[in-house]
Short mmCIF file of C-alpha atoms in Angstrom, two decimals:
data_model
loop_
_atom_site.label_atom_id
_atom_site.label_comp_id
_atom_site.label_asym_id
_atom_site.label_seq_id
_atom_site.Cartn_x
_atom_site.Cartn_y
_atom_site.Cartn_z
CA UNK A 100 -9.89 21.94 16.34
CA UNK A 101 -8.96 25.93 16.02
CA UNK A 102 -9.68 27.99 13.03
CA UNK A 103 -6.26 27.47 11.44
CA UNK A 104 -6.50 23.47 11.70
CA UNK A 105 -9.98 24.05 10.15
CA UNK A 106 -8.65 25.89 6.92
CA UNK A 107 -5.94 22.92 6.46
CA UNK A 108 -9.05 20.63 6.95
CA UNK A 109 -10.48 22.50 4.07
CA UNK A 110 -7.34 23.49 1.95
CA UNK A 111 -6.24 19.73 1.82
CA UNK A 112 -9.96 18.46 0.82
CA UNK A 113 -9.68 21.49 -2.13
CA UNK A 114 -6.48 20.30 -3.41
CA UNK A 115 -7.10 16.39 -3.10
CA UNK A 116 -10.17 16.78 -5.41
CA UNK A 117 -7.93 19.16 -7.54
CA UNK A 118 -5.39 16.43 -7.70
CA UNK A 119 -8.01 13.56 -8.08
CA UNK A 120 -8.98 15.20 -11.58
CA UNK A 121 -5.57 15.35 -13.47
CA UNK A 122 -3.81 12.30 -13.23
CA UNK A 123 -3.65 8.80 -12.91
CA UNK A 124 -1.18 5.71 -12.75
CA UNK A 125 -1.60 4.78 -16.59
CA UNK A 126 -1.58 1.04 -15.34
CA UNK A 127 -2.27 0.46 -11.63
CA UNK A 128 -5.98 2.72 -11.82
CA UNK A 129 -6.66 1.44 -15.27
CA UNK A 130 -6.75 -2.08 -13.90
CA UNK A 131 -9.24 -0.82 -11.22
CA UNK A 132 -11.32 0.85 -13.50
CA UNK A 133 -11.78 -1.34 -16.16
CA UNK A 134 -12.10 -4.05 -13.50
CA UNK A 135 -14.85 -1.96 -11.87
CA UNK A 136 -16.20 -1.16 -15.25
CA UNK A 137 -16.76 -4.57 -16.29
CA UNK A 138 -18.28 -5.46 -13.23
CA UNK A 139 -21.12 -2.55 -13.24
CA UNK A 140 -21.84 -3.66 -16.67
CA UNK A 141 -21.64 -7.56 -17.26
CA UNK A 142 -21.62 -8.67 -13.49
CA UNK A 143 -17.82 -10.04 -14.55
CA UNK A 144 -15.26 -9.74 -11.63
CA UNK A 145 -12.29 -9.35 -12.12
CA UNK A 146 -10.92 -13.13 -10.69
CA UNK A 147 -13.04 -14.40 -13.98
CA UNK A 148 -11.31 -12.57 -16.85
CA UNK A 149 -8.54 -10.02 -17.58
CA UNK A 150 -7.69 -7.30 -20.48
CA UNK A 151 -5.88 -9.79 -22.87
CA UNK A 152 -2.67 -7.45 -22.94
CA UNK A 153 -2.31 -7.17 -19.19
CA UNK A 154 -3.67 -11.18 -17.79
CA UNK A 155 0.24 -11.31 -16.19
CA UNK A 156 0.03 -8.02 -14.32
CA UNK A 157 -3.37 -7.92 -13.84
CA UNK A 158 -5.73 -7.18 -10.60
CA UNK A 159 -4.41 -8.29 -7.49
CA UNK A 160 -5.98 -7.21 -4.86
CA UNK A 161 -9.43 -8.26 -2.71
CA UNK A 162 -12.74 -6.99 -3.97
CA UNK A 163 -13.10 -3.34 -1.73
CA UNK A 164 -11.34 -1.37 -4.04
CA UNK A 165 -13.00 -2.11 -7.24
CA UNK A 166 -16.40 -2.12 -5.59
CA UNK A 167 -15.86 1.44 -4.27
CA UNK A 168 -15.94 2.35 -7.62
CA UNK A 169 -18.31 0.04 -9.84
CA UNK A 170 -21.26 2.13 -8.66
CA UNK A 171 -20.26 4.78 -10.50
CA UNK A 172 -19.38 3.60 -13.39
CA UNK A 173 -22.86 2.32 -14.35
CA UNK A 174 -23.00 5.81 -15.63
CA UNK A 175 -22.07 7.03 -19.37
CA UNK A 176 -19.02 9.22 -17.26
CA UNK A 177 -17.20 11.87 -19.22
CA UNK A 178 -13.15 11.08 -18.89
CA UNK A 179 -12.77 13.77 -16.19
CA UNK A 180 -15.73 11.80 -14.10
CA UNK A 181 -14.69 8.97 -14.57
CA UNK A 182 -11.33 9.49 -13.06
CA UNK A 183 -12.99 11.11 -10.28
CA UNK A 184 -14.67 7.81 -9.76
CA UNK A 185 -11.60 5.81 -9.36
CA UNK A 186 -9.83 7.94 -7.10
CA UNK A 187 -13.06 7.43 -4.53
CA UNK A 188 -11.10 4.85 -2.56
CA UNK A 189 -8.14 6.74 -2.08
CA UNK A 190 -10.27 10.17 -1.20
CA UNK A 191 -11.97 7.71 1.61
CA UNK A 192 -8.69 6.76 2.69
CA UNK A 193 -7.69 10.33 3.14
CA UNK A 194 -10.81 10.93 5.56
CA UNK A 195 -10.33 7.10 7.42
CA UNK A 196 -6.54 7.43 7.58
CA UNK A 197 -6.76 10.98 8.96
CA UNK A 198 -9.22 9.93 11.56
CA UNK A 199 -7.25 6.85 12.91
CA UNK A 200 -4.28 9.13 13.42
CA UNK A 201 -6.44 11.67 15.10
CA UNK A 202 -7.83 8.81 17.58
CA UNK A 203 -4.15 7.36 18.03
CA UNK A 204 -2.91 10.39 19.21
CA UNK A 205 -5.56 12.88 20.03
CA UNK A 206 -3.56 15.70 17.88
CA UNK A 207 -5.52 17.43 15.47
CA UNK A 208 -3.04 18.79 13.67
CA UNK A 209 -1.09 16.30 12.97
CA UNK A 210 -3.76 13.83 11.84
CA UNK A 211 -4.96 17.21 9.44
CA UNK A 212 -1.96 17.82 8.19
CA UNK A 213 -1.77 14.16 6.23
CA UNK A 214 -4.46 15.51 3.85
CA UNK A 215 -1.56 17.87 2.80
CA UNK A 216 1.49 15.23 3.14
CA UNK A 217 3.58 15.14 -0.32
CA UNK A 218 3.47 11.69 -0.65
CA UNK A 219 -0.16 10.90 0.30
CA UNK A 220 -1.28 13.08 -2.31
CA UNK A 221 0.83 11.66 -4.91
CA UNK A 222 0.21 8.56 -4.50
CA UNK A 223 -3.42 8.60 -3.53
CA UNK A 224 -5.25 11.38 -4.83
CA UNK A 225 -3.08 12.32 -7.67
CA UNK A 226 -2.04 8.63 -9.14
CA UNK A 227 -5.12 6.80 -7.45
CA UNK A 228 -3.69 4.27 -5.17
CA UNK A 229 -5.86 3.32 -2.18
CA UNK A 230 -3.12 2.38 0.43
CA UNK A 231 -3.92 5.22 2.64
CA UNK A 232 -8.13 3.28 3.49
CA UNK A 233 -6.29 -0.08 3.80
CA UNK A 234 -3.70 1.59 6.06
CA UNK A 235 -6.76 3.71 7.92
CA UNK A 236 -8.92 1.22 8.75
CA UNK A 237 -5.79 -1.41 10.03
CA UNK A 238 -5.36 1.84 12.36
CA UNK A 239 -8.73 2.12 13.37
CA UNK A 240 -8.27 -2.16 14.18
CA UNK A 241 -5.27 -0.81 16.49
CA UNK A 242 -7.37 1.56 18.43
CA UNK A 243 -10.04 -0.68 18.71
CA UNK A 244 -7.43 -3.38 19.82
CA UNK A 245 -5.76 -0.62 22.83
CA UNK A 246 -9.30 -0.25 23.97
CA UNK A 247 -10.02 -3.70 24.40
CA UNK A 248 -12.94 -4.04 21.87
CA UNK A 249 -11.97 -7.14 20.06
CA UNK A 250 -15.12 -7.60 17.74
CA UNK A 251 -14.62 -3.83 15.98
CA UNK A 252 -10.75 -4.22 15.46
CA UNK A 253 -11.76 -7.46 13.81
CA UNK A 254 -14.31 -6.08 11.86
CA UNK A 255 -11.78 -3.01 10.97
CA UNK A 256 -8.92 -5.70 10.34
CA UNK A 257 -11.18 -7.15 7.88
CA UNK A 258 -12.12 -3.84 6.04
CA UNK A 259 -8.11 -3.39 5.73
CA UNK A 260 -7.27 -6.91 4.40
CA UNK A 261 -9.68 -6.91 1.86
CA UNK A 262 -8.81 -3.59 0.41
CA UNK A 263 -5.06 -4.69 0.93
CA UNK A 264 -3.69 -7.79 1.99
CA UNK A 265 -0.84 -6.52 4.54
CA UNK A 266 -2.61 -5.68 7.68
CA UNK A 267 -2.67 -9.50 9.31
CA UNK A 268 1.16 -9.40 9.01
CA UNK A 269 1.38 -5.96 11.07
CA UNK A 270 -1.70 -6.29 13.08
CA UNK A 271 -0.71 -10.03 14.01
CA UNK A 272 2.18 -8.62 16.50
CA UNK A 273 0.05 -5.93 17.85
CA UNK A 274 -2.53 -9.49 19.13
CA UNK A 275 0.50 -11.32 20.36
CA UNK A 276 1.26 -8.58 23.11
CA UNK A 277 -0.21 -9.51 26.40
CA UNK A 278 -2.21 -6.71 26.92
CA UNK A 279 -4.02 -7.74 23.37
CA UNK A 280 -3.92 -11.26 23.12
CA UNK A 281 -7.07 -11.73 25.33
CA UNK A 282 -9.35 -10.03 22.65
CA UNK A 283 -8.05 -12.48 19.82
CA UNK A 284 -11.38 -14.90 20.40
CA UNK A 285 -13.28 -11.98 19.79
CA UNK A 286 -11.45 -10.30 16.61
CA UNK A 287 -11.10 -13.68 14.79
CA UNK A 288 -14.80 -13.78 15.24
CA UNK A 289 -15.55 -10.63 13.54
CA UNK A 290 -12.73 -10.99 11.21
CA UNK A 291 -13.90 -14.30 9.58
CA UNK A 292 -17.59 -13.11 9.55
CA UNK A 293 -16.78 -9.92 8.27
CA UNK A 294 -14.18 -11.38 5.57
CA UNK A 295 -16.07 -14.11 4.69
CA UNK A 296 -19.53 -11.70 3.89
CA UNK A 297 -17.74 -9.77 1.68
CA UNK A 298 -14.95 -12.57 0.44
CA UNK A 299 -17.41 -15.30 -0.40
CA UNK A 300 -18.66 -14.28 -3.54
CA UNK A 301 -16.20 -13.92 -5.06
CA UNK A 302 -14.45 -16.76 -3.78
CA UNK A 303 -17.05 -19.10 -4.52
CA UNK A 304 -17.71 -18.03 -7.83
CA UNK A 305 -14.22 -18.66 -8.81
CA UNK A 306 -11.72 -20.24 -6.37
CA UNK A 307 -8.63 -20.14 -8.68
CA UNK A 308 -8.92 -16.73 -9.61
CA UNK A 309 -9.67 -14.97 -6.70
CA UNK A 310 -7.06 -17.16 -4.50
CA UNK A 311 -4.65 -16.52 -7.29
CA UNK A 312 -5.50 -12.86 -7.55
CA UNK A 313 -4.62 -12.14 -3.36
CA UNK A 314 -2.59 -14.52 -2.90
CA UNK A 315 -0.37 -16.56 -5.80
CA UNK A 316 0.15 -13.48 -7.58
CA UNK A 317 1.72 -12.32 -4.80
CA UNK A 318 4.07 -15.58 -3.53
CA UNK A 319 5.42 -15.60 -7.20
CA UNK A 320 6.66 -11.91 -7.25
CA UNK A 321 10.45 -10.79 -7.70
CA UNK A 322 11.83 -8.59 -5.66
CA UNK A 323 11.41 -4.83 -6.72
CA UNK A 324 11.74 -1.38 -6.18
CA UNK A 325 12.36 -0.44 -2.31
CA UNK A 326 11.90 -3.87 -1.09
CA UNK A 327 15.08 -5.06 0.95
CA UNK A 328 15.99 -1.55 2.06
CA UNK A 329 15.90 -0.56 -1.59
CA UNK A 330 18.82 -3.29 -2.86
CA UNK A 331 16.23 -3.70 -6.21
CA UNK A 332 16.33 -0.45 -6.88
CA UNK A 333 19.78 0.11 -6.67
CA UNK A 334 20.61 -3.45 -8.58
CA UNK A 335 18.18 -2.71 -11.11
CA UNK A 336 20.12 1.06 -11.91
CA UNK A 337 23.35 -1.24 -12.12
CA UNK A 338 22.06 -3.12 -14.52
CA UNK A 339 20.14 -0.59 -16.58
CA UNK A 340 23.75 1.91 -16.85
CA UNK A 341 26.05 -0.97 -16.63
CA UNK A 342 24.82 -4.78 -18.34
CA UNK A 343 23.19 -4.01 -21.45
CA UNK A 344 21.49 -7.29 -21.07
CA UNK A 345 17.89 -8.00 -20.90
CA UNK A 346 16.44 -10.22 -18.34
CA UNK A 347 13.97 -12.94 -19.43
CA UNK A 348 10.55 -12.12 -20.26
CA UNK A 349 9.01 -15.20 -18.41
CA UNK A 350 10.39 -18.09 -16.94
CA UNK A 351 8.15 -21.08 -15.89
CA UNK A 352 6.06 -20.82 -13.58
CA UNK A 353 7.47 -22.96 -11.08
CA UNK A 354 10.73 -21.75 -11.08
CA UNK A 355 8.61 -17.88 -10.58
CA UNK A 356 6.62 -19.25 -7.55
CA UNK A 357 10.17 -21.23 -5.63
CA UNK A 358 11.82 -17.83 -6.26
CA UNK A 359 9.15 -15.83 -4.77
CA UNK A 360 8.55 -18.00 -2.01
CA UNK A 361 12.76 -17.74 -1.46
CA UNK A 362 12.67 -14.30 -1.74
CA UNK A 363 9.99 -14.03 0.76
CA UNK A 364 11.79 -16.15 3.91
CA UNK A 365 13.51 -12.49 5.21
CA UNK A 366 10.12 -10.92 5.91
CA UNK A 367 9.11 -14.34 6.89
CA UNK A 368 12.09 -14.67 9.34
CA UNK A 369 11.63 -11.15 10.57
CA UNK A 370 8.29 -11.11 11.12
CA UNK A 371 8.59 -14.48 13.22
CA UNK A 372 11.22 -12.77 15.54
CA UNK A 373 8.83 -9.74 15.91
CA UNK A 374 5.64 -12.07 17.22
CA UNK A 375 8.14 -13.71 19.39
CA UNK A 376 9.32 -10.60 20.96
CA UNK A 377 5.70 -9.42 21.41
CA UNK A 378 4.61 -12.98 22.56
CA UNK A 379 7.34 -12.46 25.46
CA UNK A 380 6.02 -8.94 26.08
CA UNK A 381 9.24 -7.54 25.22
CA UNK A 382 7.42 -5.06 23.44
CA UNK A 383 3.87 -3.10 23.73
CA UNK A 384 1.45 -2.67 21.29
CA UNK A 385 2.79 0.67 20.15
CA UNK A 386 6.22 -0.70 19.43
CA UNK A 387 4.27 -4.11 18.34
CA UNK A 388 2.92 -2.51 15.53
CA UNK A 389 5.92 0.22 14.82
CA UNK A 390 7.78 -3.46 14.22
CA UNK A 391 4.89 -4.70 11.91
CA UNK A 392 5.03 -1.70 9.88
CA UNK A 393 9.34 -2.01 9.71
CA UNK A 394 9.10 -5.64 8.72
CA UNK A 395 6.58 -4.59 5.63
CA UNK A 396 8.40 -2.00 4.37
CA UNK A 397 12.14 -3.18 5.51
CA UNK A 398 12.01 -6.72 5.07
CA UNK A 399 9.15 -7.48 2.07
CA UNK A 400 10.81 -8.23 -1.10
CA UNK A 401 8.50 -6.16 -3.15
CA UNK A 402 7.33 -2.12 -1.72
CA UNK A 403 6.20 -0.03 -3.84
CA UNK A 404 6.16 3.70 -3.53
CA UNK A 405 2.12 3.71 -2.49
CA UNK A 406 3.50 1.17 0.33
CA UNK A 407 4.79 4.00 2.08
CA UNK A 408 1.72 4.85 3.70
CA UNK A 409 2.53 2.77 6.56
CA UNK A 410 4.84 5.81 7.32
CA UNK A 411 2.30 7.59 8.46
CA UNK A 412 2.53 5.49 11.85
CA UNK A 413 5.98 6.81 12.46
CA UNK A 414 7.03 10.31 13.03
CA UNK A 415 8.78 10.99 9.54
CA UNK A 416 10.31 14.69 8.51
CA UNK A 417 8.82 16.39 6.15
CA UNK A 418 12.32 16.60 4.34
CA UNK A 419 12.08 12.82 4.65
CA UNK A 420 8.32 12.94 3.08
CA UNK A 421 9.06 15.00 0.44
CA UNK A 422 12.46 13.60 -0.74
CA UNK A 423 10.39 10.21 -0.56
CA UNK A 424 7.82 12.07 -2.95
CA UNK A 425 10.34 12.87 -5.45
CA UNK A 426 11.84 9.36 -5.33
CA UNK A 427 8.71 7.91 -6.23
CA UNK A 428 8.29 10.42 -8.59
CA UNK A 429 11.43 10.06 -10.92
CA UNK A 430 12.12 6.18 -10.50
CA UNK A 431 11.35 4.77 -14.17
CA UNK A 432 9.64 8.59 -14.59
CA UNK A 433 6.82 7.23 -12.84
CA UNK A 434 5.56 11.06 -12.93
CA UNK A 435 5.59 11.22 -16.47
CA UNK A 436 3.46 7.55 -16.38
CA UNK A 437 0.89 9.38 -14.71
CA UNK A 438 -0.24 12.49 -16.86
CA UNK A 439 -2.90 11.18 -19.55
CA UNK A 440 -4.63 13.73 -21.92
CA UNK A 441 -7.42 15.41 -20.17
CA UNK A 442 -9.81 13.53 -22.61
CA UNK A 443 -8.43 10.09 -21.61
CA UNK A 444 -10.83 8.12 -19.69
CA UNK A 445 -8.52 5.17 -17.13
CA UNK A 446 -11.19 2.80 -18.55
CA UNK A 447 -9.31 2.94 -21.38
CA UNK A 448 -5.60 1.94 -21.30
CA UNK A 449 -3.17 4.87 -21.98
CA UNK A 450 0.61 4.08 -23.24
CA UNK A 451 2.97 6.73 -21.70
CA UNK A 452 5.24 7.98 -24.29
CA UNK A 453 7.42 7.27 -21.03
CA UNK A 454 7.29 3.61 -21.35
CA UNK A 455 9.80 4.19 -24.36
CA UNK A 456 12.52 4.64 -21.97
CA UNK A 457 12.19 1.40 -19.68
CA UNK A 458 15.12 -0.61 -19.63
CA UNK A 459 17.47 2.56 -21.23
CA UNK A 460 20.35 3.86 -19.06
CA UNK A 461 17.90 6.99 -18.18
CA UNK A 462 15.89 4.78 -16.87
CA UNK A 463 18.84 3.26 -14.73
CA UNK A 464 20.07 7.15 -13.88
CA UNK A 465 16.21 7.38 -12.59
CA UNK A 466 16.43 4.58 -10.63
CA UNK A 467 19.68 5.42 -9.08
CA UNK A 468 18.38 8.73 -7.95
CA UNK A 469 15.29 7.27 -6.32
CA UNK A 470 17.74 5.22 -4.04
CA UNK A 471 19.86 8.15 -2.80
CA UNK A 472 16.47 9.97 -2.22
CA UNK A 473 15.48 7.42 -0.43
CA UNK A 474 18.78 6.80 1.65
CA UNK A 475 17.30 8.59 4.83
CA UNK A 476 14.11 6.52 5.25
CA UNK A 477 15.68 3.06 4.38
CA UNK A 478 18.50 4.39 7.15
CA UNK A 479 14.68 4.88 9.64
CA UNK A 480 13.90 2.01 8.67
CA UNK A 481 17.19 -0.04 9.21
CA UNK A 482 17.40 1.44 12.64
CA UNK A 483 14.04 0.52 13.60
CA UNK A 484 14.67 -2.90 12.38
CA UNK A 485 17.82 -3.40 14.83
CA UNK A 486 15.66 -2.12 17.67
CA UNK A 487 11.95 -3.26 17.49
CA UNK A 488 12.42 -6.65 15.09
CA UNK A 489 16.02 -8.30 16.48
CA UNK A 490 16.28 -6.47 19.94
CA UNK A 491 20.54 -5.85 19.38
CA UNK A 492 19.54 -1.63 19.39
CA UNK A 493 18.85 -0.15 23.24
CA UNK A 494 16.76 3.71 22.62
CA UNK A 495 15.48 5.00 25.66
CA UNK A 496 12.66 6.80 23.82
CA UNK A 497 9.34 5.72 22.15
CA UNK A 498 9.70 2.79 19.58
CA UNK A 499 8.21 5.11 17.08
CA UNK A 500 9.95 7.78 17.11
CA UNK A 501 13.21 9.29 15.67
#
């Protein structure tokens, strides 16, 4: 690493603790904190209760994130602190993700550089969302995979699914290749026994919560935001400047879970093409899991902005970074949803004078310019999806790459 790598080493560490102290996603890192909160104090995780104002949108994730943080907040922590303490899984990520890129492809700069990326600081640093560990350590799994050494890339795999649940999907086609597939004995292994150490607490204390928390939460979803190539987010600026309608609140239950499940059969359907293409060794692992990563954010009916830190396995602009960024940024004025007082603790739920204009027809002018700036990586993404996941798109170069 030369001197002038070095000072972006340092200049990104500087501004992701800079970033890490003045904002945070008024909903997504309050649910973390208070989650981590309650279980520092009381013992109480959060698969056995919820905030009584957010039970339907509450956590839903595995138990890494919040116990990053539920050391810390054992302490009386001033507001500043104490968002400092629930960015700690998405300053980790910075250091894991950058290190997995680094051992990918042996370029310093490069792997550096993503301390700096728009996005990743937005998104991590700045609003507290821990995509870029869970997207780390599934990259870490991948190198562990290329060198053969099936018990680490399970025990990696593991560390990724239970901070967020979409490395098996991705990871899953990388096995099937048949350079891989020999080490699967050997990762399941370490998977289960690393899942099931950290899992089984929690799961055994209570089934239906935890289960519902990872999993149900998740099969009973709508589509949103840049899921399907961004078709929510361009339907749901329609609506917003055109249908002065509101949609339902609630509907029941099982009528929420049958349209999830519905909703899910594309990624379903894609991802079942990609494992058979890898299965027939029609594709490597590098391709494998450039496929893996397209079918996530292409295909899944819900992808949220922090999703996008699967990009960092492609080669993306930085135009195409940035004008992501800003996408993220102004759909629903998620910005303005993510810049408490400087005396507000995320322990303590914050209403953005923002929220005031959900459902208005600025929010649907928002929402339409987050599509057009994200045309150019749903047009990536499409292109990858033609060539990696259905085979009908010949490119003589590498899978990953423009």
């Amino acid at each position: 690493m030369d001197g002038r790598t070095k000072l972006v080493a340092v200049l990104g560490a500087v501004t992701q603790i800079i970033l890490s102290f003045l904002g945070y996603h008024y909903m997504d890192a309050h649910v973390v904190a208070v989650s981590a909160f309650t279980f520092a104090r009381f013992g109480v995780s959060p698969y056995g209760w919820c905030e009584q104002a957010m039970c339907s949108m509450w956590y839903a994730y595995p138990p890494i994130p919040f116990l990053l943080v539920a050391p810390f907040y054992k302490f009386n922590l001033s507001p500043l602190a104490a968002r400092f303490a629930v960015k700690i899984p998405a300053l980790i990520g910075s250091v894991v993700l950058s290190h997995a890129v680094y051992r990918m492809t042996g370029d310093s700069r490069r792997a550096v550089l993503l301390t700096l990326n728009p996005l990743l600081l937005y998104i991590g640093p700045f609003r507290g969302h821990f995509d870029a560990l869970a997207v780390g350590l599934m990259l870490e799994s991948y190198v562990e995979l290329r060198r053969g050494n099936g018990l680490l890339a399970g025990a990696y795999a593991a560390l990724s699914t239970l901070t967020k649940q979409y490395a098996p999907l991705i990871l899953l086609a990388v096995l099937l290749t048949p350079r891989t597939r020999k080490s699967f004995p050997k990762f399941m292994a370490a998977a289960i026994a690393v899942g099931t150490a950290i899992s089984a607490p929690f799961l055994l204390e209570n089934p239906r919560g935890y289960l519902e928390a990872v999993l149900g939460f998740h099969m009973g979803r709508f589509a949103m935001n840049y899921g399907f190539f961004g078709l929510p987010l361009i339907a749901g600026a329609i609506r917003r400047l055109f249908v002065p309608i509101e949609p339902p609140s609630s509907v029941p239950s099982e009528i929420s879970l049958l349209t999830g499940i519905i909703l899910s059969l594309p990624l379903f359907i894609g991802a079942l093409r990609l494992y058979e293409r890898a299965w027939r060794g029609e594709l490597d692992e590098e391709n494998a899991l450039t496929g893996g990563v397209v079918a996530m954010l292409g295909l899944s009916k819900v992808v949220n902005i922090q999703y996008f830190a699967l990009l960092a396995v492609l080669d993306v602009s930085l135009l195409q970074w940035v004008l992501l960024t800003i996408s993220g940024m102004v759909k629903g004025f998620d910005l303005l949803k993510s810049i408490p007082p400087l005396d507000q603790s995320p322990v303590f739920y914050w209403a953005p004078e923002a929220l005031k204009l959900d459902g208005t027809k600025l929010d649907g002018l928002s929402r339409l310019a987050a599509f057009l700036l994200y045309i150019p990586i749903a047009l990536k993404l499409k292109e990858l999806t033609e060539r990696i996941i259905l085979g009908t798109k010949r490119h003589s170069g590498n899978a990953s790459r423009d």
